[in-house]
PDB file of C-alpha atoms and ligand atoms in Angstrom:
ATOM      1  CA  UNK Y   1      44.237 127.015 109.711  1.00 91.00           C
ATOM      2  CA  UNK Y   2      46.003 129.145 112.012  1.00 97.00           C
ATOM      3  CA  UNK Y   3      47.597 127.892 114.464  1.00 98.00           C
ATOM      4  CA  UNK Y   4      48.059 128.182 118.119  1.00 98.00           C
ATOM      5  CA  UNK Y   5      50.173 127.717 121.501  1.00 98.00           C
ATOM      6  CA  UNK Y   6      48.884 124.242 121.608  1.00 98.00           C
ATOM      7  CA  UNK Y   7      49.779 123.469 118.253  1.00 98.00           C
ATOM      8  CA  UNK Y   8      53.331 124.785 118.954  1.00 98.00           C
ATOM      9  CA  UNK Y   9      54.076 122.853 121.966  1.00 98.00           C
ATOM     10  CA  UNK Y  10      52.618 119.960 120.673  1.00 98.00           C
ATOM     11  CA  UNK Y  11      55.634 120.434 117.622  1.00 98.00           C
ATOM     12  CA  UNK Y  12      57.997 120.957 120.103  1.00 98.00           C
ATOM     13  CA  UNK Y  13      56.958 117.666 122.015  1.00 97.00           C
ATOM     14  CA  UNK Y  14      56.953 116.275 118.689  1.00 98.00           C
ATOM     15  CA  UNK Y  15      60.099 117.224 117.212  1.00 97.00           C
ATOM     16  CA  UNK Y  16      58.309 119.203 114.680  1.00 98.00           C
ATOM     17  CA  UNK Y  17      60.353 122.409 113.581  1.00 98.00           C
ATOM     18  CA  UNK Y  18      58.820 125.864 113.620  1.00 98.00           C
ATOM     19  CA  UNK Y  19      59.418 128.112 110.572  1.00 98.00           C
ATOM     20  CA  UNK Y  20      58.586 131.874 111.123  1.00 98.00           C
ATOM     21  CA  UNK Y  21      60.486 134.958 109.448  1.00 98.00           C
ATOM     22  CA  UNK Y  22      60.026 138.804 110.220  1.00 98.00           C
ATOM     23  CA  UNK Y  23      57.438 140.702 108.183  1.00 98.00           C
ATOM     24  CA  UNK Y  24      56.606 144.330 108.171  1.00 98.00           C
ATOM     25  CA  UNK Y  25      54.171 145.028 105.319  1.00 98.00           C
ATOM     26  CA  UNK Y  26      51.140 143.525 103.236  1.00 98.00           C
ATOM     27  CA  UNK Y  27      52.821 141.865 100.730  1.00 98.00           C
ATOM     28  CA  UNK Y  28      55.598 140.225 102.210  1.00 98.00           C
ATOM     29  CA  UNK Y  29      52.688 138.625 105.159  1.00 98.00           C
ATOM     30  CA  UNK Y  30      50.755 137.415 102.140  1.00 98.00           C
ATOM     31  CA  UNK Y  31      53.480 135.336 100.355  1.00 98.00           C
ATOM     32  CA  UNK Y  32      54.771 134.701 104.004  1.00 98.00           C
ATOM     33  CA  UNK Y  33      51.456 132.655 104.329  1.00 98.00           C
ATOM     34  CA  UNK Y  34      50.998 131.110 100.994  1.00 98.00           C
ATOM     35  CA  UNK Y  35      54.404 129.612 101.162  1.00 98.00           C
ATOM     36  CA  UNK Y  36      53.517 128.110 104.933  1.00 98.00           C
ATOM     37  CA  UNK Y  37      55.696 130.103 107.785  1.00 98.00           C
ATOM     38  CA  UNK Y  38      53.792 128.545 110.840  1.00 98.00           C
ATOM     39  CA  UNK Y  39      54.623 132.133 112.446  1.00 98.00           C
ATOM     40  CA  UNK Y  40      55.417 135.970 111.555  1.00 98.00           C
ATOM     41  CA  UNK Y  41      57.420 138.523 114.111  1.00 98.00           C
ATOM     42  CA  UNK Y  42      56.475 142.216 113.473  1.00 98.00           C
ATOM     43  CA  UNK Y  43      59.938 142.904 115.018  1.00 98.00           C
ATOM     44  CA  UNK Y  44      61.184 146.510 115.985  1.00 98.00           C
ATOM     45  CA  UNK Y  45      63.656 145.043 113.543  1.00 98.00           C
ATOM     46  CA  UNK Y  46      61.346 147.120 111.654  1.00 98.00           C
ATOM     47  CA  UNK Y  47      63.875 150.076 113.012  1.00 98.00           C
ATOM     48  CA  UNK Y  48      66.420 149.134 110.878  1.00 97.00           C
ATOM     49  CA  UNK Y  49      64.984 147.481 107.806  1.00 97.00           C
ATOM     50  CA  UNK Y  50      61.984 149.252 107.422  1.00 98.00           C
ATOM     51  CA  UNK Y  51      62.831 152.881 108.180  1.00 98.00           C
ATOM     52  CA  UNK Y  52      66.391 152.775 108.252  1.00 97.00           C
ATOM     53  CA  UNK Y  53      68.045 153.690 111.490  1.00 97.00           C
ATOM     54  CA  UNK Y  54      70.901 152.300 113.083  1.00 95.00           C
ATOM     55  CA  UNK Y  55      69.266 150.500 115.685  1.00 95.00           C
ATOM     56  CA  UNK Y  56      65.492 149.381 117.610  1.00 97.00           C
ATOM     57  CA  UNK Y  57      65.291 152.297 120.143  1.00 97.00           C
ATOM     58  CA  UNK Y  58      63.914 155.205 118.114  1.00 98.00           C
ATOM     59  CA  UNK Y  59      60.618 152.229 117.132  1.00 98.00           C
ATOM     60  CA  UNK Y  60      57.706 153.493 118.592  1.00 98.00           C
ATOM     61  CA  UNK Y  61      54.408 151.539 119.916  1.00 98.00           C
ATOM     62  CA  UNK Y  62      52.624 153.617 116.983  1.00 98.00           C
ATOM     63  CA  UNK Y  63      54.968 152.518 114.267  1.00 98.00           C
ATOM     64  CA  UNK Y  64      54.687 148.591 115.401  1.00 98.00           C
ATOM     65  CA  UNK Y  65      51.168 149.101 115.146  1.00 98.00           C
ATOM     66  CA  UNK Y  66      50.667 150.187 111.961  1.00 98.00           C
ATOM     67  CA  UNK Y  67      53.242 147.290 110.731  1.00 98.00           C
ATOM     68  CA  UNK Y  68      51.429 144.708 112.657  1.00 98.00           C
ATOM     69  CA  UNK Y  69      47.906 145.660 110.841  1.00 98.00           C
ATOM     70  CA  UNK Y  70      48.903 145.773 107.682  1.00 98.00           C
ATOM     71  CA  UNK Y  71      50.305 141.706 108.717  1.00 98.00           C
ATOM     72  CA  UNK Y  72      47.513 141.157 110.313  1.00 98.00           C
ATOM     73  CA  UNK Y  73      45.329 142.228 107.066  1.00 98.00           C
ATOM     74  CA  UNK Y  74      47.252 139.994 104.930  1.00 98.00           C
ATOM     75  CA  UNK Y  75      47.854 136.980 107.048  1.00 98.00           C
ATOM     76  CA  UNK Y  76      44.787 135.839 108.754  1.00 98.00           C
ATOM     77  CA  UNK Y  77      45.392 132.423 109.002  1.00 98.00           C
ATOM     78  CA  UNK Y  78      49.243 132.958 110.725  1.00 98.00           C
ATOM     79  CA  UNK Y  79      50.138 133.089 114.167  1.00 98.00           C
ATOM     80  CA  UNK Y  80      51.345 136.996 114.278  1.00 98.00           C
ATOM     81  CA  UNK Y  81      53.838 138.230 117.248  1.00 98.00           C
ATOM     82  CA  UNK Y  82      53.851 141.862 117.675  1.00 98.00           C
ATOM     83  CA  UNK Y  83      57.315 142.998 119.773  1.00 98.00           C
ATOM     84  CA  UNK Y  84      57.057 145.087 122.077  1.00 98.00           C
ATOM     85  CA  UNK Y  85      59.669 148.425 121.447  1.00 98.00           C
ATOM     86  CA  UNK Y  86      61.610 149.774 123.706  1.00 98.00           C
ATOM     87  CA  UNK Y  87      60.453 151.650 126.705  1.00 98.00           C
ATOM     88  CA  UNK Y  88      57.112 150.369 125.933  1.00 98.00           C
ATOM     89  CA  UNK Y  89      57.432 147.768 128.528  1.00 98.00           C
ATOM     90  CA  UNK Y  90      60.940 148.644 130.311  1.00 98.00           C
ATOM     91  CA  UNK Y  91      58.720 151.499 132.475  1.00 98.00           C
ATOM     92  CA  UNK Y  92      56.622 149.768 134.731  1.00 98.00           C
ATOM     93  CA  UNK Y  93      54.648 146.474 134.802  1.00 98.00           C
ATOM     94  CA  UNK Y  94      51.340 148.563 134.290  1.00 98.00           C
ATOM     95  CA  UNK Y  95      52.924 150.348 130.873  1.00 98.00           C
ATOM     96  CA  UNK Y  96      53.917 146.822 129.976  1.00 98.00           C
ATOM     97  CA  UNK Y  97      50.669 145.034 130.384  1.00 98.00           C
ATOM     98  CA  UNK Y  98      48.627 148.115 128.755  1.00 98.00           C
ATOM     99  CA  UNK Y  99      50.907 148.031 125.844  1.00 98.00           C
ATOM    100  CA  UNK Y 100      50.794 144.985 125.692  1.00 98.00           C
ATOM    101  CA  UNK Y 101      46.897 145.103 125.687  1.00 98.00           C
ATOM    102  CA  UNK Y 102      47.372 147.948 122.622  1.00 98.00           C
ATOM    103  CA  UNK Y 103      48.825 145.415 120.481  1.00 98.00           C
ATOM    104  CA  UNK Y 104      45.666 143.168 120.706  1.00 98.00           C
ATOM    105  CA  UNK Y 105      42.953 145.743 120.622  1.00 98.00           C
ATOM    106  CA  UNK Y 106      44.801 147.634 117.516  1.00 98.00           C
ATOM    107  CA  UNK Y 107      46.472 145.157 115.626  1.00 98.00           C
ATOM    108  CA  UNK Y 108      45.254 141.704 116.650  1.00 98.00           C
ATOM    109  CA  UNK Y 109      48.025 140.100 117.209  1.00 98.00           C
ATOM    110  CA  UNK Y 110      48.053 136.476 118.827  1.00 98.00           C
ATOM    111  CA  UNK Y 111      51.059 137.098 120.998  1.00 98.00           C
ATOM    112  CA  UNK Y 112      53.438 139.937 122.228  1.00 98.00           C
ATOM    113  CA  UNK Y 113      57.623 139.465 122.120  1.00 98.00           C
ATOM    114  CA  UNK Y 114      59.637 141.222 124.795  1.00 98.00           C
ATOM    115  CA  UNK Y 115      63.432 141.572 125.467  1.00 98.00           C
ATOM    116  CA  UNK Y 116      65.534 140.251 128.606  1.00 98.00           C
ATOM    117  CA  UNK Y 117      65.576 137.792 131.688  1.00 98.00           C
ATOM    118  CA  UNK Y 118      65.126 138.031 135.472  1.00 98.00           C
ATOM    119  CA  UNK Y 119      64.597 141.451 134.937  1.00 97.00           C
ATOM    120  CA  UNK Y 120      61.570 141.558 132.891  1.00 98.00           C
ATOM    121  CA  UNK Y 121      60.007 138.830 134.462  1.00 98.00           C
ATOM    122  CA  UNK Y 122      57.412 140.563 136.662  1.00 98.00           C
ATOM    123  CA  UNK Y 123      55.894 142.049 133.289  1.00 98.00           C
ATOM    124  CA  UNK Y 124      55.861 138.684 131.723  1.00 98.00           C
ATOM    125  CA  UNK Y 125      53.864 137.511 134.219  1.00 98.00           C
ATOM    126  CA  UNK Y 126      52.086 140.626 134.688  1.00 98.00           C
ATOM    127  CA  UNK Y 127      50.837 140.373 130.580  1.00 98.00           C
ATOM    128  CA  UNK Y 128      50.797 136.709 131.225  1.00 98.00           C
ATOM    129  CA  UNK Y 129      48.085 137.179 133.956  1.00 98.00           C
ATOM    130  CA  UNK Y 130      46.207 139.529 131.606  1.00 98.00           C
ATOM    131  CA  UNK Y 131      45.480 136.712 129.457  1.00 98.00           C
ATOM    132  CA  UNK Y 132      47.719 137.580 126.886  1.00 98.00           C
ATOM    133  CA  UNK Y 133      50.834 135.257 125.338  1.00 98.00           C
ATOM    134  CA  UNK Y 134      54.238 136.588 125.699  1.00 98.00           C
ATOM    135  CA  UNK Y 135      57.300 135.011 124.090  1.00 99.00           C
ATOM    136  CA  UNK Y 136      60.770 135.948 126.314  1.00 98.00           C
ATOM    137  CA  UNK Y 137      63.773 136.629 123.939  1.00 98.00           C
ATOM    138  CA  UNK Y 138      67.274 136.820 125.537  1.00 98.00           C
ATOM    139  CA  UNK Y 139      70.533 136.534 124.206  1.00 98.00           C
ATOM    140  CA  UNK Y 140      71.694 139.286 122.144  1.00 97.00           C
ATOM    141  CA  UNK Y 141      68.887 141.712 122.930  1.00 97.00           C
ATOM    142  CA  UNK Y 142      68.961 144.255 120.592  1.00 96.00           C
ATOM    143  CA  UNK Y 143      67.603 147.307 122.957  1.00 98.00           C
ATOM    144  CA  UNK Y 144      70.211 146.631 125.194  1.00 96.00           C
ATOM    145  CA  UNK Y 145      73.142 146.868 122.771  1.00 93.00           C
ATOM    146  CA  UNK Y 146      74.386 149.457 124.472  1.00 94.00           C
ATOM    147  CA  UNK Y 147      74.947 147.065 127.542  1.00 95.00           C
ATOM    148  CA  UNK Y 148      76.194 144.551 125.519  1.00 94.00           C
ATOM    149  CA  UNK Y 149      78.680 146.382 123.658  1.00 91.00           C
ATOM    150  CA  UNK Y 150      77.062 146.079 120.258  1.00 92.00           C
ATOM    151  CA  UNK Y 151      75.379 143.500 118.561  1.00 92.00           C
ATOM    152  CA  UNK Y 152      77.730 140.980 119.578  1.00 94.00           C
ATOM    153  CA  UNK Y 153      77.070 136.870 120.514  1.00 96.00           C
ATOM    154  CA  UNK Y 154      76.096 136.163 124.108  1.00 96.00           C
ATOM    155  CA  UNK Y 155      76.592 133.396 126.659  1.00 97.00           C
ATOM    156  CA  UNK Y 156      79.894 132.387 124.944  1.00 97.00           C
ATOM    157  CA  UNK Y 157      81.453 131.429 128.652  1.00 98.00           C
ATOM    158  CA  UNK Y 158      80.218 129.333 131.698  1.00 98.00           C
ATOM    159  CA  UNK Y 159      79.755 132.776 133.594  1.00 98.00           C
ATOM    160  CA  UNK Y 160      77.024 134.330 131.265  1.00 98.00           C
ATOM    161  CA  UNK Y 161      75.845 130.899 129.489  1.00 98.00           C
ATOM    162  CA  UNK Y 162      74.592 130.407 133.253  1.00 98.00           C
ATOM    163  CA  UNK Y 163      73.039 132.983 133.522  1.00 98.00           C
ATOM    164  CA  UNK Y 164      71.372 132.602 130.595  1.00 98.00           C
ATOM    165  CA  UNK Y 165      69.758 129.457 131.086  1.00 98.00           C
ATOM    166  CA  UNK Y 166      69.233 131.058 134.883  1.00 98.00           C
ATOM    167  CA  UNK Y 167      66.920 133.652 132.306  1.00 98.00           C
ATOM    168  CA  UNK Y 168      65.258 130.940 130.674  1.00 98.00           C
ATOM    169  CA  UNK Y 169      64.093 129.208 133.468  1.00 98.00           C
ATOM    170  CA  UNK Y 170      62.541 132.496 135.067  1.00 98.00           C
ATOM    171  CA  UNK Y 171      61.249 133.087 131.846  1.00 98.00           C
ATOM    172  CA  UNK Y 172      59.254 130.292 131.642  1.00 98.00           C
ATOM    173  CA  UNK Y 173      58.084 130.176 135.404  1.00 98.00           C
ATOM    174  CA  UNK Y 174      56.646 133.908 134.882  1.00 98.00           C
ATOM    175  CA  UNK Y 175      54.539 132.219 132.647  1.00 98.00           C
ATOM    176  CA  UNK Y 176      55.910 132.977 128.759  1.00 98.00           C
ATOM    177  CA  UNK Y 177      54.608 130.469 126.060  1.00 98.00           C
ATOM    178  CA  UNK Y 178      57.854 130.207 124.386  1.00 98.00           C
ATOM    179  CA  UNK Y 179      61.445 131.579 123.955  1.00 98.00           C
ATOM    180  CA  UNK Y 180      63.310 132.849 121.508  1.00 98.00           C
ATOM    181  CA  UNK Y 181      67.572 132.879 121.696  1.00 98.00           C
ATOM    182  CA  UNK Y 182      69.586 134.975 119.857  1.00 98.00           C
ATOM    183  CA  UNK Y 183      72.997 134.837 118.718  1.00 97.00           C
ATOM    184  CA  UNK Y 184      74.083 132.376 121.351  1.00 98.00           C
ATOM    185  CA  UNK Y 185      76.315 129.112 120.744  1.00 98.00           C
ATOM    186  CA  UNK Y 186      73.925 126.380 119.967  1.00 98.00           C
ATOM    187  CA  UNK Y 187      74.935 123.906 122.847  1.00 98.00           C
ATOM    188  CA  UNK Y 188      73.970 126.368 125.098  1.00 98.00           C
ATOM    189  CA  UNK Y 189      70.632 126.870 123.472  1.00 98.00           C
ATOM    190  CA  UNK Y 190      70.277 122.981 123.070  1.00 98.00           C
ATOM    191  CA  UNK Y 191      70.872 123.170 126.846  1.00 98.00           C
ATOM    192  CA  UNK Y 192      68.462 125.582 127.571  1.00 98.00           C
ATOM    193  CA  UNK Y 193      65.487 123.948 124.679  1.00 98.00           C
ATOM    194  CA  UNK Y 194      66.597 120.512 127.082  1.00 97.00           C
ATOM    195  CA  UNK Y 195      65.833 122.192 130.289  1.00 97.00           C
ATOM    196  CA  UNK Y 196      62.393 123.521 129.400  1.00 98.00           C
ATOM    197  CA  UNK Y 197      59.429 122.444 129.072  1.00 98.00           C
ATOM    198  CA  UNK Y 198      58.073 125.240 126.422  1.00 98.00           C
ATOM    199  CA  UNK Y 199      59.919 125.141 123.161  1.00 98.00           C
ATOM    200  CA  UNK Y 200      62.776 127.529 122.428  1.00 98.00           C
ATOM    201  CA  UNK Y 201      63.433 128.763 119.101  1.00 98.00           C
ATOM    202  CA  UNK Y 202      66.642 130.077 117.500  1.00 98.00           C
ATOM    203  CA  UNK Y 203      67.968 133.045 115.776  1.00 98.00           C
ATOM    204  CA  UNK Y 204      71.483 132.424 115.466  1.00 98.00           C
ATOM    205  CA  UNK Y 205      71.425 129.974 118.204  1.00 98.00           C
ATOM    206  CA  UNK Y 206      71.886 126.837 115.801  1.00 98.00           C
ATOM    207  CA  UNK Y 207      70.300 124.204 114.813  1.00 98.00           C
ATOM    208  CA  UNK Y 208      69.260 122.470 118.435  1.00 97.00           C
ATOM    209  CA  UNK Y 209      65.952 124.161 118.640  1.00 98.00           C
ATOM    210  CA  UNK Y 210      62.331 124.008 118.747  1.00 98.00           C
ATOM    211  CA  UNK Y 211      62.714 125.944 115.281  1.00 98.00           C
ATOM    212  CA  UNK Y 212      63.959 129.083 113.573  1.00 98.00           C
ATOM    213  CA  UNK Y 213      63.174 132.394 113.097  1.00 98.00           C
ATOM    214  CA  UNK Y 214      64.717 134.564 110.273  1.00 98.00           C
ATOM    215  CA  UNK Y 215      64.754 138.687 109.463  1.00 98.00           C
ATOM    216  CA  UNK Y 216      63.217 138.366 106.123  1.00 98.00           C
ATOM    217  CA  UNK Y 217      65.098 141.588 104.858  1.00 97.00           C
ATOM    218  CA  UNK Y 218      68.480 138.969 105.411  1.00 97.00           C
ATOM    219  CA  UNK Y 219      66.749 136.296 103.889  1.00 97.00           C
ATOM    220  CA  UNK Y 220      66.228 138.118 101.090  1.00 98.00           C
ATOM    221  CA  UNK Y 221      68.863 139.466 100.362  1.00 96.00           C
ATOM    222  CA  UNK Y 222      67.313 143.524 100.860  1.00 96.00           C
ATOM    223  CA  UNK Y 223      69.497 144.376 103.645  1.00 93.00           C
ATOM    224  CA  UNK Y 224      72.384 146.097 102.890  1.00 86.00           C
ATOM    225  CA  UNK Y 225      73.655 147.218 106.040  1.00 87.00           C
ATOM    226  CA  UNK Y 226      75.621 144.660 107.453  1.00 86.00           C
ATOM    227  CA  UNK Y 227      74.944 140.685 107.599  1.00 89.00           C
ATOM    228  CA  UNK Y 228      75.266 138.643 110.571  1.00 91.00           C
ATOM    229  CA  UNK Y 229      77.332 135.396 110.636  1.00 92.00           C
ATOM    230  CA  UNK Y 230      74.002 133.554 111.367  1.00 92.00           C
ATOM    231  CA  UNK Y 231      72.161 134.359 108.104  1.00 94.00           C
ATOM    232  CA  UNK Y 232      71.947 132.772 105.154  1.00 95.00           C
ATOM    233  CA  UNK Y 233      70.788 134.792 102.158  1.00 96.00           C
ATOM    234  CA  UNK Y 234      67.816 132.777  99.899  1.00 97.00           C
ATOM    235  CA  UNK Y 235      67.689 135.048  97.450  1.00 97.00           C
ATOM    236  CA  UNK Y 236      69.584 138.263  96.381  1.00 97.00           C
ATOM    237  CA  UNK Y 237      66.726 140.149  96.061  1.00 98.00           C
ATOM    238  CA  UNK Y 238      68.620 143.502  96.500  1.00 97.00           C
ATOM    239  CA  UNK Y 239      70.999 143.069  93.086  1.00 97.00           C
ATOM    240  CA  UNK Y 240      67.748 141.973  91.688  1.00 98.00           C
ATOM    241  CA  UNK Y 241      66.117 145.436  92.290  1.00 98.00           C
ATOM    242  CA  UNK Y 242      68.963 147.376  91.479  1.00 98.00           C
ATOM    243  CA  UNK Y 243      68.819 145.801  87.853  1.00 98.00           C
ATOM    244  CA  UNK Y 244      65.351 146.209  87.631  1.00 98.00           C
ATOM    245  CA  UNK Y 245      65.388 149.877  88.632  1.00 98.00           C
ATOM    246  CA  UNK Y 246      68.596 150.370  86.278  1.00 98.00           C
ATOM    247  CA  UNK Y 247      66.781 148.742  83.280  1.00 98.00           C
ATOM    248  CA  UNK Y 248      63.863 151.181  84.249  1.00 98.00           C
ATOM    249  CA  UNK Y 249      65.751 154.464  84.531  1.00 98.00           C
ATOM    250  CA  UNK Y 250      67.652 153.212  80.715  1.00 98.00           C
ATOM    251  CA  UNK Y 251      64.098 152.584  79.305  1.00 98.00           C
ATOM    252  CA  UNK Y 252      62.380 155.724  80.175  1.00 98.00           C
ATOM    253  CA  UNK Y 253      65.612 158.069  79.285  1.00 98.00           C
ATOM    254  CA  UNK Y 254      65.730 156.292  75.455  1.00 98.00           C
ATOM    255  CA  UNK Y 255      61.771 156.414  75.083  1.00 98.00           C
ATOM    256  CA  UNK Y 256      61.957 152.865  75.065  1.00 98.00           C
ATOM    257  CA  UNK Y 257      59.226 152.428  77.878  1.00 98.00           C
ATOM    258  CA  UNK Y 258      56.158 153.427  77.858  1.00 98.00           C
ATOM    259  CA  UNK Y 259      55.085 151.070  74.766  1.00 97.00           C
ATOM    260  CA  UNK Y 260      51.908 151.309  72.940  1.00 96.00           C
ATOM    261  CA  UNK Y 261      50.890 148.060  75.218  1.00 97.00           C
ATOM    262  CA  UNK Y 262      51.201 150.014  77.933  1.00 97.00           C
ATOM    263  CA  UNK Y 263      48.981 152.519  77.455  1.00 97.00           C
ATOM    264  CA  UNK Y 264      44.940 153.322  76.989  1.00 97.00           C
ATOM    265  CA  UNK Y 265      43.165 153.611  73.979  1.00 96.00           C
ATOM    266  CA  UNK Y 266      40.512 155.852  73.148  1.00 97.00           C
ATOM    267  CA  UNK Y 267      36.988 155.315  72.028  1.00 98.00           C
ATOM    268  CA  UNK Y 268      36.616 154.649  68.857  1.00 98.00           C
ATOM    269  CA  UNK Y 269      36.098 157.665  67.136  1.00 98.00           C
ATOM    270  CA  UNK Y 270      37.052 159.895  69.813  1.00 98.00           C
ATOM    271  CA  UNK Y 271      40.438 160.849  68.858  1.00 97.00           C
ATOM    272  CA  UNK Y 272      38.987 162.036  65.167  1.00 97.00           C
ATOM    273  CA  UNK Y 273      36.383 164.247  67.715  1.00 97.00           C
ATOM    274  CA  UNK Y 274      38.644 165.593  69.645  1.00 98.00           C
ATOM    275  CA  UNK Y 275      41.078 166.801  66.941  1.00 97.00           C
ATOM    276  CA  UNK Y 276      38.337 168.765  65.205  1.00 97.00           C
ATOM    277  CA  UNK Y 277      36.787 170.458  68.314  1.00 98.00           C
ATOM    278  CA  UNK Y 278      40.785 171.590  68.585  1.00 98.00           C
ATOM    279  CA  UNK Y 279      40.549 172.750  65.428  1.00 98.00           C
ATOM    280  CA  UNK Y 280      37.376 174.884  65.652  1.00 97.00           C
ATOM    281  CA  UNK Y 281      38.633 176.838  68.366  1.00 90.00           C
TER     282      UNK Y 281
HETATM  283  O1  KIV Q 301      62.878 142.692 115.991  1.00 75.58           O
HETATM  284  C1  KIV Q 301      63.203 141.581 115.604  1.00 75.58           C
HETATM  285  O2  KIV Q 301      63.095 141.226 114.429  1.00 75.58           O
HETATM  286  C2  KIV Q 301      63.723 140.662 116.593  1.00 75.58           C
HETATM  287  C3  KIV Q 301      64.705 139.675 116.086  1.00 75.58           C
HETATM  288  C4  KIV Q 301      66.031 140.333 115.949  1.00 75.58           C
HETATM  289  C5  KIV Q 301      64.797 138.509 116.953  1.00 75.58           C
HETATM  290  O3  KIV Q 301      63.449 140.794 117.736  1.00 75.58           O
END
């Protein structure tokens, strides 16, 4: 059964662990379910692993919504987070809430992810009021790379580890179900899981959490770009395909695929028909 907010604080009160990857299409969301992730993120990680470009900023609302669907098809017993793309909430409070809104009507999502701290906090609360659930996600914030410096660990000193917990807190009084942390040392994020009252869940952010999240592209091994120092690869599902599709190409250039038992009959008698209607023309 799917599951919900209730079920998730009740884990985190619990000391139950979360599970939850990324997922981006059909297939991936249906094994995501069989195998029992509590949760999927339709990230704008989608950007990068999906459609190949450097970064989240070029994701639009439309593309998140056609990825969240096709989740939503395949998973309907999973708690689905849609994330919100950039300058899809960034605008204005009312952009943020109606987008927000999109991602229910279109894609029925259970719950909307959105980037930063202080800052975004009057559209957290503004979605919140809506009726909707948001999940805050600070750290390293991948739409504000450019402010970072790159994708780079965050709140590695007292300065910005302060600040960040300073996030978390506003976070949660604007009314956010849960957070996520990225790429932040994990006695910070143990600090910040301690302080709250909603659980807090890790990417990169160690073990000290209310659970984990993972790109699935990274946990699979697909992603060829670059890997963080916070994944570790499950599978190597990328060398896998390359011998597949190797061992395809070699087959079809020696005739040694298609086989017979890979190809259609025809009726019986059909074949003899056929040749002698050729032959009478
Ligand atoms: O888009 C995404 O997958 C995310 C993760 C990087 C946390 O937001």
């Amino acid at each position: 059964m799917k599951k919900t907010r209730f079920d998730f604080q009740k884990m985190k009160d619990e000391g139950e662990k979360v599970v939850w990857i990324t997922a981006y299409d059909y297939p991936t969301a249906e094994i995501a379910e069989k195998a029992g992730m509590d949760m999927l993120l339709v990230g704008d990680s989608l950007g990068m692993c999906v459609y190949g470009y450097a970064g989240t900023l070029r994701v639009t609302m439309e593309q998140c919504l056609l990825h969240c669907e096709a989740v939503r098809r395949a998973a309907p017993n999973t708690f689905i987070i849609g994330d919100m793309p950039f300058l899809s909430y960034q605008t204005s409070v009312a952009d943020a809430v109606c987008n927000a809104g999109r991602f229910h009507k279109v894609a029925e999502v259970d719950a909307i992810k959105l980037e930063g701290g202080r800052r975004v906090c009057p559209q957290i609360k503004a979605i919140a009021d809506g009726g909707m659930l948001v999940m805050g996600h600070i750290g390293l914030t991948p739409q504000s790379s450019g402010q970072l410096g790159g994708f780079k660990a965050q709140g590695r000193t007292t300065e910005t580890a302060l600040e960040l917990i300073a996030d978390a807190q506003a976070i949660e009084r604007a009314g956010a179900f849960s957070i996520l942390v990225e790429a932040v040392p994990p006695e910070v994020c143990k600090i910040i899981r301690d302080t709250l009252t909603i659980p807090v869940y890790s990417i990169g952010a160690g073990v000290e959490a209310d659970g984990q999240l993972m790109i699935v592209s990274d946990l699979l091994g697909i992603f060829q770009a670059f890997t963080p120092k916070f994944v570790k690869k499950y599978a190597n599902l990328g060398a896998e395909m390359e011998k597949a599709f190797a061992a395809y190409v070699d087959e079809v250039r020696h005739a040694a695929f298609p086989l017979p038992e890979h190809t259609y009959s025809m009726v019986a008698g059909e074949l003899e028909k056929l040749n002698s209607a050729l032959a009478a023309k």
